[in-house]
Short mmCIF file of C-alpha atoms in Angstrom, two decimals:
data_model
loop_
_atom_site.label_atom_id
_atom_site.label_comp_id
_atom_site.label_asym_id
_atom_site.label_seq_id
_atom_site.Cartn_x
_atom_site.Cartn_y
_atom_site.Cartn_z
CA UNK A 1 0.00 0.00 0.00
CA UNK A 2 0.99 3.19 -0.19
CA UNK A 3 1.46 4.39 3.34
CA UNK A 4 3.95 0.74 3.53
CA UNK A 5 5.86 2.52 0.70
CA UNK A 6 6.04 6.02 3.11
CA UNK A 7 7.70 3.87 5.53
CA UNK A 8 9.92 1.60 3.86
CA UNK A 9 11.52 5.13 2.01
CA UNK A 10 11.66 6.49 5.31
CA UNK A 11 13.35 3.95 6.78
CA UNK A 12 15.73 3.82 4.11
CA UNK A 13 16.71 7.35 4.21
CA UNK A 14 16.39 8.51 7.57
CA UNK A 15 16.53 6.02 10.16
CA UNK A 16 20.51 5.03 9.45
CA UNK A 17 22.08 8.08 9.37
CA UNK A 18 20.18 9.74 12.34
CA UNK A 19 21.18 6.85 14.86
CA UNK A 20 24.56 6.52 13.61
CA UNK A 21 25.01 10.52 14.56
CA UNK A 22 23.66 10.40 18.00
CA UNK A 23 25.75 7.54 19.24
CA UNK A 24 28.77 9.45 18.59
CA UNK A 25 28.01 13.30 19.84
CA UNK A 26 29.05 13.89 22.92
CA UNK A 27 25.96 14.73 25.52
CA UNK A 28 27.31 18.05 25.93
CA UNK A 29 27.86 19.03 22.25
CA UNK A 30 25.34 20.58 19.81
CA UNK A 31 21.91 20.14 21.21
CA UNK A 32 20.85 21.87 18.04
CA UNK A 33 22.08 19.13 16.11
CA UNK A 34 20.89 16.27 18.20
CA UNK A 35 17.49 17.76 17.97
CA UNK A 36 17.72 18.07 13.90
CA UNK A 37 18.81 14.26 13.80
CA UNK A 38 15.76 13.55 16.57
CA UNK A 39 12.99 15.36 14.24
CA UNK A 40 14.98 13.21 11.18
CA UNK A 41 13.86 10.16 13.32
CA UNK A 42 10.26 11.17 14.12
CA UNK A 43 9.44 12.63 10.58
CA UNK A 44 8.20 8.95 8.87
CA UNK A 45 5.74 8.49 11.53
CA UNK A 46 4.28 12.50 10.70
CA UNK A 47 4.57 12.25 7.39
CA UNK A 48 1.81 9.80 7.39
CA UNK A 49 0.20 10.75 9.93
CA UNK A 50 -0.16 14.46 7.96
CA UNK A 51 -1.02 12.40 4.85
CA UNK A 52 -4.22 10.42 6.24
CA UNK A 53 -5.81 13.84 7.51
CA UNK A 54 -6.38 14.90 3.70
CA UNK A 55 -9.76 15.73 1.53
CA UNK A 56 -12.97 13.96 2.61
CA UNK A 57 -14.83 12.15 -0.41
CA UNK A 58 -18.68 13.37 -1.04
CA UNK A 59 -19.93 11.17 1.86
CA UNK A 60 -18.10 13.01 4.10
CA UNK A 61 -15.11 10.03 4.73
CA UNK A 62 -11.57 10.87 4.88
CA UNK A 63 -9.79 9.63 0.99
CA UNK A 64 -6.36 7.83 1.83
CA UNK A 65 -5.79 7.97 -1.96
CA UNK A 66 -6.69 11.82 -2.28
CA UNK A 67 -4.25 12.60 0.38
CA UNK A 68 -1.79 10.42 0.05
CA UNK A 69 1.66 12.22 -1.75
CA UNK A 70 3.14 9.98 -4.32
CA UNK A 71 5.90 8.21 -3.41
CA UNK A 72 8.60 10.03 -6.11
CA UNK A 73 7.43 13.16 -3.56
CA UNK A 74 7.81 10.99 -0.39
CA UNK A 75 10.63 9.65 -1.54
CA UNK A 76 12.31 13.54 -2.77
CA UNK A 77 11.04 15.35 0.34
CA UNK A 78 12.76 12.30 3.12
CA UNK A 79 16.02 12.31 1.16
CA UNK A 80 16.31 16.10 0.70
CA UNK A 81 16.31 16.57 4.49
CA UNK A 82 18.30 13.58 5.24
CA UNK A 83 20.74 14.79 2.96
CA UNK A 84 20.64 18.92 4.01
CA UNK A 85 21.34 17.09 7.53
CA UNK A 86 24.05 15.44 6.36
CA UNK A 87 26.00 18.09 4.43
CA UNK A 88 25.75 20.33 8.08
CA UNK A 89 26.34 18.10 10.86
CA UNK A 90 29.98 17.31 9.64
CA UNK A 91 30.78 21.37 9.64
CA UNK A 92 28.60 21.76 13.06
CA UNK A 93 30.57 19.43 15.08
CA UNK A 94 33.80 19.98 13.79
CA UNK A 95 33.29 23.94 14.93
CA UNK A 96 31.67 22.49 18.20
CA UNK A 97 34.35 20.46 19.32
CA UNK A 98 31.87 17.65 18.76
CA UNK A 99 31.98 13.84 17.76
CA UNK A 100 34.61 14.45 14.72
CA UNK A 101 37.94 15.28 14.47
CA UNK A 102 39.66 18.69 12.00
CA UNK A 103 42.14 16.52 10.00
CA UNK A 104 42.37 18.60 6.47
CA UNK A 105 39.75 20.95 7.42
CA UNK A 106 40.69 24.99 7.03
CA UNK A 107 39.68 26.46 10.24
CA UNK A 108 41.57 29.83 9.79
CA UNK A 109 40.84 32.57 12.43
CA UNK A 110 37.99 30.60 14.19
CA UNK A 111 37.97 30.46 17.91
CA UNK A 112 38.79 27.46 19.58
CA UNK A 113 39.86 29.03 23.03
CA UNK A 114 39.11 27.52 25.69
CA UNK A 115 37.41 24.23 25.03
CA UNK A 116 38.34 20.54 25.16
CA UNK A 117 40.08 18.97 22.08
CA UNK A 118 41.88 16.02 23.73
CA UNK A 119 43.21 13.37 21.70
CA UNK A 120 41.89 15.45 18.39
CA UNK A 121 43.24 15.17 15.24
CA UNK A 122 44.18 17.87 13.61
CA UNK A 123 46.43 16.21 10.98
CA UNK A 124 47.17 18.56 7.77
CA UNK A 125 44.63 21.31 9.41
CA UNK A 126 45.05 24.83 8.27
CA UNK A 127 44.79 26.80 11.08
CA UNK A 128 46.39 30.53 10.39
CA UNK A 129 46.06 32.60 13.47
CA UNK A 130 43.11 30.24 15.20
CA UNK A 131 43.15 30.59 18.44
CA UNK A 132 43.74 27.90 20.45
CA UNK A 133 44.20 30.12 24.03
CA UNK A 134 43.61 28.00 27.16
CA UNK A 135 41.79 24.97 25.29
CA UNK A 136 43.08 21.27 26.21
CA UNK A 137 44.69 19.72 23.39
CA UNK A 138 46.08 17.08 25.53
CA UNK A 139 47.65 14.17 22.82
CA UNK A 140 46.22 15.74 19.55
CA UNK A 141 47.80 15.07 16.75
CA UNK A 142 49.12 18.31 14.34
CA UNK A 143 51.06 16.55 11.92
CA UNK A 144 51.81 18.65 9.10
CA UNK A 145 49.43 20.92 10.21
CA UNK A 146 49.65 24.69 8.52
CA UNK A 147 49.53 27.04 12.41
CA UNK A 148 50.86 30.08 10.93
CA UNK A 149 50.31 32.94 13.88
CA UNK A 150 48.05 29.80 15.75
CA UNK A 151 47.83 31.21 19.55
CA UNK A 152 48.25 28.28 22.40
CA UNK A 153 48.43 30.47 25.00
CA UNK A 154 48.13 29.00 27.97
CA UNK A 155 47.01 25.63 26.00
CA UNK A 156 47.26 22.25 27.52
CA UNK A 157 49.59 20.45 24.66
CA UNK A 158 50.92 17.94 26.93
CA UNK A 159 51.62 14.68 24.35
CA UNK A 160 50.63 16.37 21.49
CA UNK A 161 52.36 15.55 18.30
CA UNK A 162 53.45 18.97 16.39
CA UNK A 163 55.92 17.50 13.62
CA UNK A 164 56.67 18.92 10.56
CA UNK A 165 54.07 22.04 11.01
CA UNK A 166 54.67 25.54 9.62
CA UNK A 167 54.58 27.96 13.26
CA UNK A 168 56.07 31.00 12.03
CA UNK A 169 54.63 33.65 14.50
CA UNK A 170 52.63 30.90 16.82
CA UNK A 171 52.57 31.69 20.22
CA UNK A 172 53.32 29.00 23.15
CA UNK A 173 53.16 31.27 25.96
CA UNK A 174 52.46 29.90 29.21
CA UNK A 175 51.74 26.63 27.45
CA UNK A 176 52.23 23.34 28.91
CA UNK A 177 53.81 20.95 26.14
CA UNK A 178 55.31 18.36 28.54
CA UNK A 179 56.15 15.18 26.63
CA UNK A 180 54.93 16.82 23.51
CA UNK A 181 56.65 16.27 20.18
CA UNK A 182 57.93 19.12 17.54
CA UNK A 183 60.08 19.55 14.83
CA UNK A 184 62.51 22.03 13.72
CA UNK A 185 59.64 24.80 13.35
CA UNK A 186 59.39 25.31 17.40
CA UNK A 187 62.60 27.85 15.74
CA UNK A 188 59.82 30.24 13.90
CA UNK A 189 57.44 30.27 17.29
CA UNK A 190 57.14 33.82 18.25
CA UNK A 191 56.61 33.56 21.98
CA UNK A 192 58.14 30.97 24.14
CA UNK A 193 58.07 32.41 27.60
CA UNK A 194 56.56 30.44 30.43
CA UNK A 195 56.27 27.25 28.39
CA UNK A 196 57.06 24.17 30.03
CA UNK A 197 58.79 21.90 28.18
CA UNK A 198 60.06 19.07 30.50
CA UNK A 199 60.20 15.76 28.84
CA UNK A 200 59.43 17.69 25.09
CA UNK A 201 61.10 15.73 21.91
CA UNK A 202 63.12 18.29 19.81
CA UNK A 203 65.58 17.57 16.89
CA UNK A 204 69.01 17.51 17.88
CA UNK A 205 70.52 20.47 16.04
CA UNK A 206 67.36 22.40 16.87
CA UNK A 207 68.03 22.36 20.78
CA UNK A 208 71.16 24.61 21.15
CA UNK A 209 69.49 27.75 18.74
CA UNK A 210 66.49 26.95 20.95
CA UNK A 211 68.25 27.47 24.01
CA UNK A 212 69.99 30.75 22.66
CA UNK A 213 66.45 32.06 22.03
CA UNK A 214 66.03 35.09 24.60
CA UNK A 215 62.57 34.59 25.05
CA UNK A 216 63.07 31.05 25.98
CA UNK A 217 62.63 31.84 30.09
CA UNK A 218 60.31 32.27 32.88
CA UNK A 219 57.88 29.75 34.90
CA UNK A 220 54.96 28.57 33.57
CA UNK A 221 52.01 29.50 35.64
CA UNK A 222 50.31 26.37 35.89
CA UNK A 223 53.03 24.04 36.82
CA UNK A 224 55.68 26.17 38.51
CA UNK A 225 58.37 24.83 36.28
CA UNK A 226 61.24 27.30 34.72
CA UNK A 227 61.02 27.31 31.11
CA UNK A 228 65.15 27.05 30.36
CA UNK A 229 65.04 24.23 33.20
CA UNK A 230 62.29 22.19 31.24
CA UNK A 231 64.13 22.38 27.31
CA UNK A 232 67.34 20.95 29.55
CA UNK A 233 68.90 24.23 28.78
CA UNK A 234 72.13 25.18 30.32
#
């Protein structure tokens, strides 16, 4: 029958995807897309339910036929908003912080201050002058990623992986990057001062122009520790 036709397309197009999305956001991320993919799961049952409340016939009796919408229009109408949902949940939880990571995404000059990235990646990600100020970025993974005038201010980079980026005129203030990993770019940071570095992987020939560096000094806020003291400086 037709209103077996309204659900089988509905399941096909809207029941999947919906569910899928759910299970992975986070409970505190994007209630406004958690309630899209909810409305994506109710809309088979009111789509017939609208459709069975159409034109009466002459004896007064509701026609199923009459109202019913073909199913090429079922079928359009369920796909079109599965598919609008799907083209803007990617872009809504990658700005969120959400359920998916930022590998090869441009997020240029978008604020990602304090929030919680940990174990993100970020892999290839242009990021020129995002700022990153106070967020935890605990273990994410920056490989190759373009952080041209990037701010981690105060960041929590503790295990993250920052090889072969570009980071001329980044700023690692007061950042914590114990145990974290960079390459010989940490050379075109503008700001080093108060950065804890104890335990940090640096190339070999990088580590004496990094301790010549005059901004290389001072104790980082958060964990007490003297900045020359943590890069082994002498």
């Amino acid at each position: 029958t037709s209103r077996d036709l309204i659900v089988a397309l509905s399941q096909q197009y809207c029941y999947l995807l919906p569910a899928l999305l759910l299970s992975a956001i986070q409970p505190s991320d994007i209630k406004m897309i958690k309630s899209a993919a909810l409305f994506l799961l109710a809309l088979p049952s009111f789509v017939v339910s609208f459709s069975v409340g159409g034109p009466t016939n002459h004896d007064g009796v509701v026609s199923r036929e009459a109202s019913m919408p073909s199913s090429s229009r079922v079928s359009s109408m369920i796909a079109g908003a599965c598919i609008a949902f799907a083209a803007a949940a990617p872009a809504a939880l990658a700005v969120s912080g959400g359920g998916l990571d930022y590998a090869n995404l441009d997020i240029s000059g978008q604020d990602f201050s304090k929030g919680s990235y940990k174990g993100k990646d970020f892999t290839q990600v242009i990021a020129k002058a995002t700022s990153f100020q106070g967020s935890n970025l605990q273990g994410c993974r920056f490989y190759k990623a373009y952080l041209v005038k990037a701010d981690f201010t105060g960041a929590d980079l503790r295990g993250a992986a920052l090889e072969d980026t570009s980071m001329d005129e980044a700023s690692l203030r007061n950042a914590v990057a114990s145990g974290a990993y960079f390459s010989s770019s940490i050379l075109d940071v503008k700001d080093l001062e108060n950065a804890d570095f104890s335990d940090a992987q640096f190339p070999m020939k990088t580590i004496p122009l990094l301790c010549d560096r005059e901004d290389l000094k001072g104790v980082n806020p958060v964990t007490g520790v003297d900045t020359r003291d943590s890069a082994m400086c002498p």
